[in-house]
Amino acid sequence: MKDILKKVTESQVWKSVFRHGYADETKNRMLQIRSNVFLHLHPFKMPRHAFKIRFTWCMGGVTFFLFLIEVITGLLLMFYYRPVTEYAYLDMKFLEFDVPFGIILRNIHRWGAHAMVATVMVHMLRVFLTGSYKPPREFNWVVGVILLVLTLLLSFTGYLLPWDQLAFWAITVGSNMARATPILGHEGPFAIVDKYNDVRFALLGGTDVGASALLRFYVLHIMLLPLVAIILMAVHFWRIRKDGGISRPL
Amino acid sequence: MNGLVKGINMEAAETKKEDKESATGKQDTEYVWPDLVFKEYLAVVAVTALMLLWALMVNAPLRELANPGLTENPAKAPWYFLGLQELLVYFDPWMAGVVLPSLIITGLIAVPYIDTNTKGVGEYALSLRKFAVYNYLFGFIMWWVLIVIGTFLRGPNWNFYWPWESWEIHKEVEQALVFQPAWGPAFLGIYFLAGFVVPWLTSRYLREKGFLRYSIIMLHLLIMYFVPVKIVLRLVFNVRYVWAAPWFNI
Ligand code: HEM
């Protein structure tokens, strides 16, 4: 047994994938981090207080992981969903009753989105309470605020897609607010637009929540918003390192 | 610019310095592998288990097919926007749906630039940053309280229902509101004028931030605190608007 293990771990194939052992020595501990594309987001070393769950509450990391869950389950849902008013609702029913594990897939995607909205707000609270937005980390806080808005928009655009009463009226109520935008909404103060060219029309692709709104929300939800969010998360993580690593007392 | 250069320099010297500091006991740093990676792994397992459990136990809602002819009552936005929807009771849509959310975003973005207090970074040292912490928590808690009210305590016609009350019970139409009390505009003027001038005259802490920072801070804070003020005016004094201008109402 030992011989076989040795043969495997010393083979060219094994060594081409895993470039270091598990021995508890400094060199290995650095290689573990640097030779792995996912782990290399980390620095080699961190101040001890930042390892503690009571410092970060794990909230940034959990938000990120929930985002990954959403990407994976969302991708699978796309196999079954068509963003047109004729089929959208039927596809949800199909998912619920016919697709194996379809209901679980949908449930995870739904609750994951709710959870992510909550964790991102809690993450912001922890960053605030530890004063981690102070120089030199000001800009990363700003990136964070944009990520917060994107998280809300992602969740909001997804809310319409089941095309049931809940979705329809929630988005109707939500988008009605846009009517009241000063200057650019047709019912807002100082309106310079009408019903057919105000911001609400731009958002919905019509005067009411209908087929074009469904398609617009779909494209925003599965393409544009996730793309921007992924890019900004890359910036967010990069900047944590470039701004001197996780915040610490001076 | 300064912050970025500082960040890059800090990163370059990072590992070397930290090794030295650990050795001399100046800063307590530890290798990320395996201590932190292990905790992240546990967090991933825990979140996955939790999401699976949640998805197995509770089904995502799917109501009847969307029907633009059949209004939902109450029609509620997704929960994270219910705080704003709740504000529709107290403000016109241009305030509740556009101005207030915009100010939340600009206020959050401004935080690192208006908080000139450099104390309390990387630790929960709240007593060193009383002004920032108090105001932030006020807004954060108000956001959640309004969400809870909008989610659990609002029924048909957005009337107030306790959780144990049936939505079948008919609620009295609200007491007649005063459209605009005679003292309204004066009250509004004094609130903002005094709110802007008095802190400048009495607080050296605020004056030292400079006039531009002070203005941005006070603009956001005065409007944030105007929300509970308006709620009280409405609930206790039956005031609909403090100021009904030809262009908009406040
Ligand atoms: C999609 C949303 C977000 C993701 C995935 C995310 C992820 C992360 C992660 C993994 C960290 C490392 C430390 C930790 O876990 O606490 C972090 C740090 C940080 N985040 Fe976020 N974040 C998000 C949104 C936000 C928001 C909304 C803010 C603030 C408005 C923010 C501001 C920051 C700052 C300033 C740091 C550095 C903290 C420090 O050095 O102590 N992030 N973020």
Coordinates of C-alpha atoms and ligand atoms in Angstrom, one line a residue:
Chain A
M1 CA 0.0 0.0 0.0
K2 CA 2.7 2.4 1.0
D3 CA 4.6 1.5 -2.1
I4 CA 1.7 2.2 -4.3
L5 CA 1.1 5.5 -2.6
K6 CA 4.7 6.5 -3.1
K7 CA 4.6 5.4 -6.7
V8 CA 1.6 7.5 -7.4
T9 CA 2.7 10.6 -5.6
E10 CA 6.1 10.5 -7.2
S11 CA 4.8 9.9 -10.7
Q12 CA 5.2 12.6 -13.3
V13 CA 1.5 13.0 -13.6
W14 CA 0.9 13.6 -9.9
K15 CA 3.8 16.0 -9.6
S16 CA 2.6 18.0 -12.6
V17 CA -0.6 18.7 -10.7
F18 CA 0.6 19.0 -7.1
R19 CA 3.9 20.7 -6.7
H20 CA 4.4 20.3 -3.1
G21 CA 3.8 18.1 -0.1
Y22 CA 1.9 18.6 3.1
A23 CA 4.9 18.7 5.4
D24 CA 4.5 21.4 8.0
E25 CA 7.3 23.6 6.9
T26 CA 7.4 27.3 6.0
K27 CA 8.2 26.6 2.3
N28 CA 5.3 24.3 1.9
R29 CA 2.9 26.6 3.6
M30 CA 3.9 29.4 1.2
L31 CA 3.7 27.1 -1.8
Q32 CA 0.2 25.9 -0.9
I33 CA -0.9 29.5 -1.3
R34 CA 1.1 30.6 -4.2
S35 CA 0.8 27.6 -6.5
N36 CA -3.0 27.5 -6.3
V37 CA -4.8 30.0 -8.5
F38 CA -7.7 30.3 -6.1
L39 CA -5.8 30.4 -2.8
H40 CA -3.2 32.9 -4.2
L41 CA -5.7 35.6 -3.5
H42 CA -4.4 35.3 0.1
P43 CA -1.2 36.8 1.4
F44 CA 1.3 34.3 2.9
K45 CA 0.9 35.8 6.3
M46 CA -1.8 37.7 8.1
P47 CA -2.0 39.3 11.5
R48 CA -3.5 36.9 13.9
H49 CA -6.5 38.9 14.8
A50 CA -7.8 38.6 11.3
F51 CA -8.0 34.8 11.5
K52 CA -10.6 35.2 14.1
I53 CA -14.3 34.8 13.1
R54 CA -15.2 37.4 15.6
F55 CA -13.1 39.9 13.6
T56 CA -14.6 39.5 10.1
W57 CA -17.6 37.5 11.0
C58 CA -16.7 35.7 7.8
M59 CA -19.2 37.9 6.1
G60 CA -17.3 39.0 3.0
G61 CA -16.2 35.5 2.3
V62 CA -19.7 34.1 2.8
T63 CA -21.1 36.8 0.5
F64 CA -18.6 35.7 -2.1
F65 CA -19.4 32.0 -1.7
L66 CA -23.2 32.7 -1.9
F67 CA -22.5 34.6 -5.1
L68 CA -20.7 31.5 -6.5
I69 CA -23.7 29.3 -5.5
E70 CA -25.9 31.7 -7.4
V71 CA -23.8 31.5 -10.5
I72 CA -23.8 27.7 -10.5
T73 CA -27.5 27.2 -9.7
G74 CA -28.4 30.1 -12.0
L75 CA -26.6 28.5 -14.9
L76 CA -28.4 25.3 -14.4
L77 CA -31.7 27.1 -14.2
M78 CA -31.0 28.7 -17.5
F79 CA -31.3 25.3 -19.1
Y80 CA -35.0 25.2 -18.2
Y81 CA -36.1 28.8 -18.4
R82 CA -37.3 30.9 -21.3
P83 CA -37.8 34.7 -20.7
V84 CA -41.0 35.2 -22.7
T85 CA -44.4 35.7 -21.1
E86 CA -45.8 32.6 -22.8
Y87 CA -43.4 30.2 -21.3
A88 CA -41.7 31.8 -18.2
Y89 CA -44.4 30.7 -15.7
L90 CA -44.9 27.3 -17.3
D91 CA -41.1 26.7 -17.1
M92 CA -41.3 27.4 -13.4
K93 CA -44.1 24.8 -13.0
F94 CA -42.1 22.4 -15.1
L95 CA -39.1 22.9 -12.9
E96 CA -41.2 22.4 -9.8
F97 CA -43.0 19.2 -10.9
D98 CA -41.0 17.5 -13.7
V99 CA -37.3 18.3 -13.5
P100 CA -35.5 16.0 -11.1
F101 CA -34.4 18.1 -8.2
G102 CA -35.7 21.2 -10.1
I103 CA -37.5 22.5 -7.1
I104 CA -34.4 22.2 -4.9
L105 CA -32.3 24.0 -7.6
R106 CA -34.8 26.8 -7.7
N107 CA -35.1 27.0 -3.9
I108 CA -31.3 27.2 -3.4
H109 CA -31.1 30.0 -6.0
R110 CA -34.0 31.9 -4.4
W111 CA -32.9 31.6 -0.8
G112 CA -29.3 32.1 -1.7
A113 CA -30.2 35.5 -3.3
H114 CA -32.0 36.5 -0.1
A115 CA -29.1 35.4 2.0
M116 CA -26.6 37.2 -0.1
V117 CA -28.5 40.5 0.3
A118 CA -28.5 40.1 4.1
T119 CA -24.8 39.0 4.4
V120 CA -23.6 41.9 2.2
M121 CA -25.3 44.4 4.5
V122 CA -23.8 42.7 7.6
H123 CA -20.4 42.6 5.9
M124 CA -20.7 46.4 5.4
L125 CA -21.6 46.8 9.1
R126 CA -18.5 44.9 10.2
V127 CA -16.3 46.9 7.8
F128 CA -17.7 50.1 9.3
L129 CA -17.4 49.0 12.9
T130 CA -13.7 48.1 12.5
G131 CA -13.0 51.4 10.8
S132 CA -11.7 49.5 7.8
Y133 CA -12.8 52.2 5.3
K134 CA -10.2 54.6 6.6
P135 CA -7.1 55.5 4.5
P136 CA -5.7 53.8 2.6
R137 CA -8.8 51.7 2.1
E138 CA -11.3 54.5 1.1
F139 CA -11.6 53.4 -2.5
N140 CA -12.3 49.8 -1.6
W141 CA -15.2 50.9 0.5
V142 CA -16.6 52.8 -2.5
V143 CA -16.2 49.6 -4.7
G144 CA -18.0 47.8 -1.9
V145 CA -20.9 50.3 -2.0
I146 CA -21.3 49.7 -5.7
L147 CA -21.2 45.9 -5.1
L148 CA -24.0 46.4 -2.5
V149 CA -26.1 48.2 -5.1
L150 CA -25.4 45.6 -7.7
T151 CA -26.4 42.8 -5.3
L152 CA -29.7 44.5 -4.7
L153 CA -30.2 45.0 -8.4
L154 CA -29.3 41.4 -9.2
S155 CA -31.9 40.2 -6.7
F156 CA -34.5 42.7 -7.9
T157 CA -34.2 41.8 -11.6
G158 CA -34.4 38.1 -10.7
Y159 CA -37.5 38.7 -8.8
L160 CA -39.6 39.3 -11.9
L161 CA -38.5 36.2 -13.8
P162 CA -41.0 33.6 -12.3
W163 CA -43.7 35.8 -13.9
D164 CA -46.3 35.1 -11.2
Q165 CA -48.5 37.5 -9.3
L166 CA -45.8 38.1 -6.6
A167 CA -43.2 38.9 -9.2
F168 CA -45.4 41.1 -11.4
W169 CA -46.7 43.3 -8.6
A170 CA -43.4 43.6 -6.8
I171 CA -41.7 44.9 -9.9
T172 CA -44.7 47.1 -10.7
V173 CA -44.6 48.7 -7.3
G174 CA -40.8 49.0 -7.4
S175 CA -40.6 50.4 -10.9
N176 CA -43.5 52.8 -10.2
M177 CA -41.1 54.7 -8.0
A178 CA -39.1 55.6 -11.1
R179 CA -42.0 57.6 -12.4
A180 CA -41.4 60.0 -9.6
T181 CA -37.8 60.7 -10.4
P182 CA -37.2 64.4 -10.4
I183 CA -36.7 65.8 -14.0
L184 CA -36.5 62.4 -15.7
G185 CA -39.7 60.7 -14.5
H186 CA -43.0 61.7 -15.9
E187 CA -44.7 62.2 -12.6
G188 CA -41.6 63.6 -10.8
P189 CA -41.0 67.3 -9.9
F190 CA -39.8 69.4 -12.8
A191 CA -40.5 66.6 -15.3
I192 CA -39.2 67.2 -18.8
V193 CA -40.3 63.9 -20.1
D194 CA -43.6 62.0 -20.7
K195 CA -44.7 58.5 -20.1
Y196 CA -43.1 57.3 -23.3
N197 CA -39.5 58.4 -22.7
D198 CA -38.9 58.7 -19.0
V199 CA -36.6 56.5 -16.9
R200 CA -39.3 54.0 -16.1
F201 CA -39.9 53.4 -19.8
A202 CA -36.2 52.9 -20.3
L203 CA -36.1 50.3 -17.5
L204 CA -39.2 48.4 -18.6
G205 CA -39.0 48.9 -22.3
G206 CA -42.6 50.0 -22.2
T207 CA -45.2 51.9 -20.1
D208 CA -46.1 48.8 -18.1
V209 CA -44.4 45.6 -16.9
G210 CA -44.8 43.3 -19.9
A211 CA -42.9 41.2 -22.3
S212 CA -40.1 43.6 -23.0
A213 CA -39.6 44.2 -19.3
L214 CA -39.3 40.5 -18.7
L215 CA -36.6 40.2 -21.4
R216 CA -34.8 43.3 -20.2
F217 CA -34.7 42.1 -16.6
Y218 CA -33.5 38.7 -17.8
V219 CA -30.6 40.1 -19.8
L220 CA -29.6 42.3 -16.9
H221 CA -30.0 39.5 -14.5
I222 CA -28.0 36.8 -16.3
M223 CA -25.4 38.8 -18.2
L224 CA -24.9 42.5 -17.5
L225 CA -25.1 42.7 -13.8
P226 CA -23.2 39.5 -13.0
L227 CA -20.5 40.6 -15.4
V228 CA -20.1 44.0 -13.7
A229 CA -20.3 42.4 -10.3
I230 CA -17.5 39.9 -11.1
I231 CA -15.2 42.6 -12.4
L232 CA -15.8 44.7 -9.3
M233 CA -15.3 41.7 -7.0
A234 CA -11.9 41.2 -8.7
V235 CA -11.1 44.8 -8.1
H236 CA -12.4 44.5 -4.5
F237 CA -10.2 41.5 -3.6
W238 CA -7.1 42.9 -5.4
R239 CA -7.5 46.1 -3.6
I240 CA -7.7 44.5 -0.2
R241 CA -4.1 43.2 -0.8
K242 CA -2.9 46.4 -2.5
D243 CA -4.2 48.6 0.3
G244 CA -1.9 46.8 2.8
G245 CA -3.9 43.7 3.5
I246 CA -6.7 43.3 6.0
S247 CA -7.0 46.2 8.3
R248 CA -5.1 46.2 11.6
P249 CA -4.6 48.6 14.5
L250 CA -1.7 50.9 13.8
Chain B
M1 CA -3.1 58.9 -5.0
N2 CA -1.4 59.1 -1.7
G3 CA -3.4 56.2 -0.4
L4 CA -2.6 54.0 -3.4
V5 CA 1.2 54.6 -3.3
K6 CA 1.1 53.9 0.4
G7 CA -0.8 50.7 -0.2
I8 CA 1.7 49.4 -2.9
N9 CA 4.7 50.1 -0.7
M10 CA 3.1 48.4 2.2
E11 CA 2.4 45.3 0.1
A12 CA 6.0 45.1 -1.3
A13 CA 7.5 45.0 2.2
E14 CA 4.7 42.9 3.6
T15 CA 6.0 39.3 4.0
K16 CA 9.6 40.3 4.8
K17 CA 8.6 42.7 7.4
E18 CA 6.0 40.4 8.9
D19 CA 8.5 37.6 9.2
K20 CA 10.9 39.8 11.1
E21 CA 8.2 41.3 13.3
S22 CA 6.8 37.8 14.2
A23 CA 10.3 36.8 15.1
T24 CA 10.8 39.8 17.3
G25 CA 7.3 39.6 18.7
K26 CA 6.4 43.1 17.4
Q27 CA 3.4 42.0 15.3
D28 CA 1.7 38.7 15.7
T29 CA 1.4 37.2 12.2
E30 CA 0.7 33.7 11.1
Y31 CA 0.8 31.7 7.9
V32 CA -2.5 31.6 6.1
W33 CA -2.0 27.9 5.2
P34 CA -3.5 25.9 6.8
D35 CA -5.1 27.9 9.7
L36 CA -7.2 30.4 7.6
V37 CA -7.8 28.1 4.6
F38 CA -9.2 25.5 7.0
K39 CA -11.6 28.0 8.5
E40 CA -12.7 29.1 5.1
Y41 CA -13.3 25.5 4.2
L42 CA -15.5 25.0 7.2
A43 CA -17.4 28.1 6.4
V44 CA -18.1 26.7 2.9
V45 CA -19.3 23.4 4.3
A46 CA -21.5 25.1 6.8
V47 CA -23.1 27.5 4.3
T48 CA -23.6 24.7 1.8
A49 CA -25.3 22.6 4.4
L50 CA -27.4 25.5 5.6
M51 CA -28.6 26.4 2.1
L52 CA -29.4 22.7 1.3
L53 CA -31.4 22.4 4.5
W54 CA -33.3 25.6 3.9
A55 CA -34.0 24.6 0.3
L56 CA -35.3 21.2 1.4
M57 CA -37.5 22.7 4.0
V58 CA -39.0 25.8 2.4
N59 CA -40.2 26.1 -1.1
A60 CA -39.7 29.3 -3.0
P61 CA -43.0 31.0 -3.5
L62 CA -44.8 30.6 -6.8
R63 CA -48.2 32.1 -7.0
E64 CA -50.8 32.3 -9.9
L65 CA -49.7 33.4 -13.3
A66 CA -49.0 37.2 -13.5
N67 CA -52.2 39.0 -14.2
P68 CA -52.0 42.8 -14.8
G69 CA -55.8 43.0 -14.4
L70 CA -55.8 41.6 -10.9
T71 CA -54.1 43.9 -8.4
E72 CA -52.4 42.3 -5.4
N73 CA -53.4 43.9 -2.1
P74 CA -51.1 44.6 -0.6
A75 CA -48.6 44.6 -3.5
K76 CA -45.2 44.4 -1.8
A77 CA -41.7 44.9 -3.2
P78 CA -39.0 42.4 -2.3
W79 CA -38.2 42.6 1.4
Y80 CA -35.0 44.6 1.1
F81 CA -37.0 47.4 -0.5
L82 CA -39.8 47.3 2.0
G83 CA -38.1 49.9 4.2
L84 CA -38.4 52.3 1.3
Q85 CA -41.9 51.2 0.5
E86 CA -42.8 51.8 4.1
L87 CA -41.6 55.4 3.7
L88 CA -44.2 55.9 1.1
V89 CA -46.6 56.3 4.0
Y90 CA -44.7 59.4 5.1
F91 CA -43.3 60.8 1.9
D92 CA -44.3 61.2 -1.7
P93 CA -42.7 58.8 -4.2
W94 CA -40.0 61.2 -5.4
M95 CA -38.7 61.4 -1.8
A96 CA -39.2 57.8 -0.7
G97 CA -38.3 56.1 -4.0
V98 CA -35.7 58.4 -5.5
V99 CA -34.2 61.1 -3.3
L100 CA -33.8 59.1 0.0
P101 CA -32.2 56.0 -1.7
S102 CA -29.9 58.2 -3.7
L103 CA -28.8 60.0 -0.6
I104 CA -28.2 56.6 1.2
I105 CA -25.8 55.7 -1.7
T106 CA -24.0 59.0 -1.9
G107 CA -23.8 59.1 1.9
L108 CA -22.2 55.7 2.1
I109 CA -19.8 56.5 -0.7
A110 CA -18.8 59.7 1.1
V111 CA -18.2 58.0 4.4
P112 CA -14.4 57.4 4.1
Y113 CA -13.9 61.0 2.8
I114 CA -15.9 62.8 5.5
D115 CA -14.7 60.8 8.4
T116 CA -11.4 62.4 9.2
N117 CA -10.9 60.6 12.5
T118 CA -8.0 58.2 12.0
K119 CA -8.6 56.3 15.2
G120 CA -10.1 52.8 15.6
V121 CA -8.8 51.0 12.4
G122 CA -8.8 47.2 12.4
E123 CA -10.4 46.8 15.8
Y124 CA -13.7 47.3 17.5
A125 CA -12.8 50.5 19.2
L126 CA -16.1 52.2 19.0
S127 CA -15.6 54.6 21.9
L128 CA -12.9 56.3 19.9
R129 CA -15.3 57.1 17.1
K130 CA -18.6 58.0 18.8
F131 CA -19.9 60.5 16.3
A132 CA -19.4 58.2 13.3
V133 CA -20.6 55.0 15.0
Y134 CA -23.7 56.6 16.5
N135 CA -24.9 58.1 13.2
Y136 CA -24.1 55.1 11.2
L137 CA -25.9 52.7 13.5
F138 CA -28.9 55.0 13.7
G139 CA -29.3 54.8 9.9
F140 CA -28.5 51.1 9.8
I141 CA -31.0 50.2 12.5
M142 CA -33.7 52.5 11.1
W143 CA -33.3 50.7 7.7
W144 CA -33.9 47.3 9.4
V145 CA -36.8 48.5 11.6
L146 CA -38.6 49.9 8.6
I147 CA -38.1 46.6 6.7
V148 CA -39.5 44.7 9.6
I149 CA -42.6 46.9 9.7
G150 CA -43.1 46.8 6.0
T151 CA -42.6 43.0 5.9
F152 CA -44.6 41.8 8.9
L153 CA -46.9 44.6 10.0
R154 CA -48.5 45.8 6.8
G155 CA -51.6 44.3 5.4
P156 CA -54.2 45.2 2.8
N157 CA -54.2 48.9 1.7
W158 CA -50.9 49.1 3.6
N159 CA -52.8 49.3 6.8
F160 CA -51.1 48.4 10.1
Y161 CA -51.7 44.9 11.3
W162 CA -50.1 43.1 14.3
P163 CA -48.9 39.6 13.4
W164 CA -51.7 38.0 15.4
E165 CA -54.4 40.1 13.7
S166 CA -56.3 38.7 10.8
W167 CA -56.1 40.6 7.5
E168 CA -59.8 40.0 7.3
I169 CA -60.5 42.6 9.9
H170 CA -61.5 45.8 8.4
K171 CA -59.3 48.7 9.4
E172 CA -60.6 52.2 10.1
V173 CA -59.6 54.7 7.5
E174 CA -56.8 56.8 8.9
Q175 CA -57.8 59.9 10.8
A176 CA -58.2 62.9 8.6
L177 CA -54.8 64.4 7.9
V178 CA -53.9 68.1 7.9
F179 CA -52.7 68.7 4.4
Q180 CA -50.2 71.3 5.4
P181 CA -50.3 73.0 8.8
A182 CA -49.6 76.7 8.8
W183 CA -46.5 76.3 10.8
G184 CA -45.1 73.7 8.4
P185 CA -42.9 75.7 6.1
A186 CA -41.5 77.7 9.0
F187 CA -40.8 74.4 10.9
L188 CA -39.0 73.0 7.9
G189 CA -37.0 76.2 7.4
I190 CA -35.9 76.3 11.1
Y191 CA -35.1 72.6 11.2
F192 CA -32.7 72.9 8.3
L193 CA -31.3 76.3 9.0
A194 CA -30.8 75.7 12.7
G195 CA -29.6 72.2 12.1
F196 CA -27.0 73.5 9.8
V197 CA -25.8 76.5 11.7
V198 CA -25.9 75.5 15.3
P199 CA -23.6 72.4 15.1
W200 CA -21.1 74.6 13.2
L201 CA -21.1 77.2 16.0
T202 CA -21.0 74.8 18.9
S203 CA -18.9 71.8 17.8
R204 CA -15.2 72.3 17.3
Y205 CA -15.0 68.6 16.2
L206 CA -17.2 69.3 13.2
R207 CA -15.7 72.7 12.4
E208 CA -12.3 71.1 12.1
K209 CA -13.4 69.0 9.3
G210 CA -13.7 72.1 7.1
F211 CA -16.7 73.6 5.5
L212 CA -17.1 71.3 2.5
R213 CA -16.9 68.1 4.6
Y214 CA -19.2 69.7 7.1
S215 CA -21.8 70.6 4.5
I216 CA -21.8 67.1 3.0
I217 CA -22.2 65.5 6.5
M218 CA -24.9 67.8 7.6
L219 CA -26.9 67.5 4.3
H220 CA -27.0 63.8 4.7
L221 CA -27.6 63.7 8.5
L222 CA -30.3 66.4 8.5
I223 CA -32.2 64.5 5.9
M224 CA -31.7 61.2 7.6
Y225 CA -33.0 62.5 10.9
F226 CA -35.8 64.2 9.1
V227 CA -37.3 60.7 8.4
P228 CA -38.1 60.0 12.0
V229 CA -39.2 63.6 12.5
K230 CA -41.7 63.3 9.7
I231 CA -42.9 59.9 11.0
V232 CA -43.7 61.5 14.4
L233 CA -45.3 64.6 12.7
R234 CA -47.5 62.2 10.8
L235 CA -48.4 59.8 13.5
V236 CA -48.8 62.2 16.4
F237 CA -49.8 65.5 14.8
N238 CA -51.6 64.1 11.7
V239 CA -49.5 66.1 9.3
R240 CA -49.5 65.1 5.7
Y241 CA -46.9 67.6 4.4
V242 CA -44.9 70.1 6.2
W243 CA -44.5 72.0 3.0
A244 CA -46.7 71.7 -0.1
A245 CA -45.0 73.6 -2.8
P246 CA -46.3 74.1 -6.3
W247 CA -43.6 71.7 -7.7
F248 CA -43.4 69.1 -4.9
N249 CA -44.5 68.2 -1.4
I250 CA -42.4 67.4 1.6
Ligands
HEM1 C1 -20.7 41.3 -3.4 C2 -20.4 42.0 -2.3 C3 -19.0 41.8 -1.5 C4 -18.2 40.8 -1.5 C5 -18.2 39.5 -2.2 C6 -17.1 41.2 -0.6 C7 -16.0 40.5 -0.2 C8 -15.0 40.8 0.7 C9 -14.1 40.0 1.3 C10 -14.0 38.4 1.1 C11 -13.3 40.7 2.2 C12 -12.2 40.2 3.1 C13 -12.4 40.4 4.5 C14 -13.8 40.0 5.0 O1 -14.3 38.9 4.7 O2 -14.4 40.8 5.8 C15 -13.7 42.1 2.0 C16 -13.2 43.2 2.7 C17 -13.6 44.5 2.5 N1 -14.8 44.9 2.0 FE1 -16.1 43.7 1.0 N2 -17.4 42.5 -0.1 C18 -18.5 42.9 -0.7 C19 -19.2 44.1 -0.5 C20 -18.7 45.1 0.3 C21 -19.4 46.3 0.7 C22 -20.9 46.5 0.5 C23 -18.5 47.1 1.4 C24 -18.7 48.5 2.0 C25 -19.6 49.3 1.7 C26 -17.2 46.5 1.4 C27 -16.1 47.0 1.9 C28 -14.9 46.2 2.2 C29 -13.7 46.8 2.7 C30 -13.4 48.2 3.0 C31 -12.9 45.7 3.0 C32 -11.5 45.7 3.6 C33 -11.7 45.3 5.0 C34 -10.5 45.2 5.9 O3 -9.4 45.5 5.4 O4 -10.6 45.0 7.1 N3 -17.4 45.3 0.7 N4 -14.8 42.1 1.2

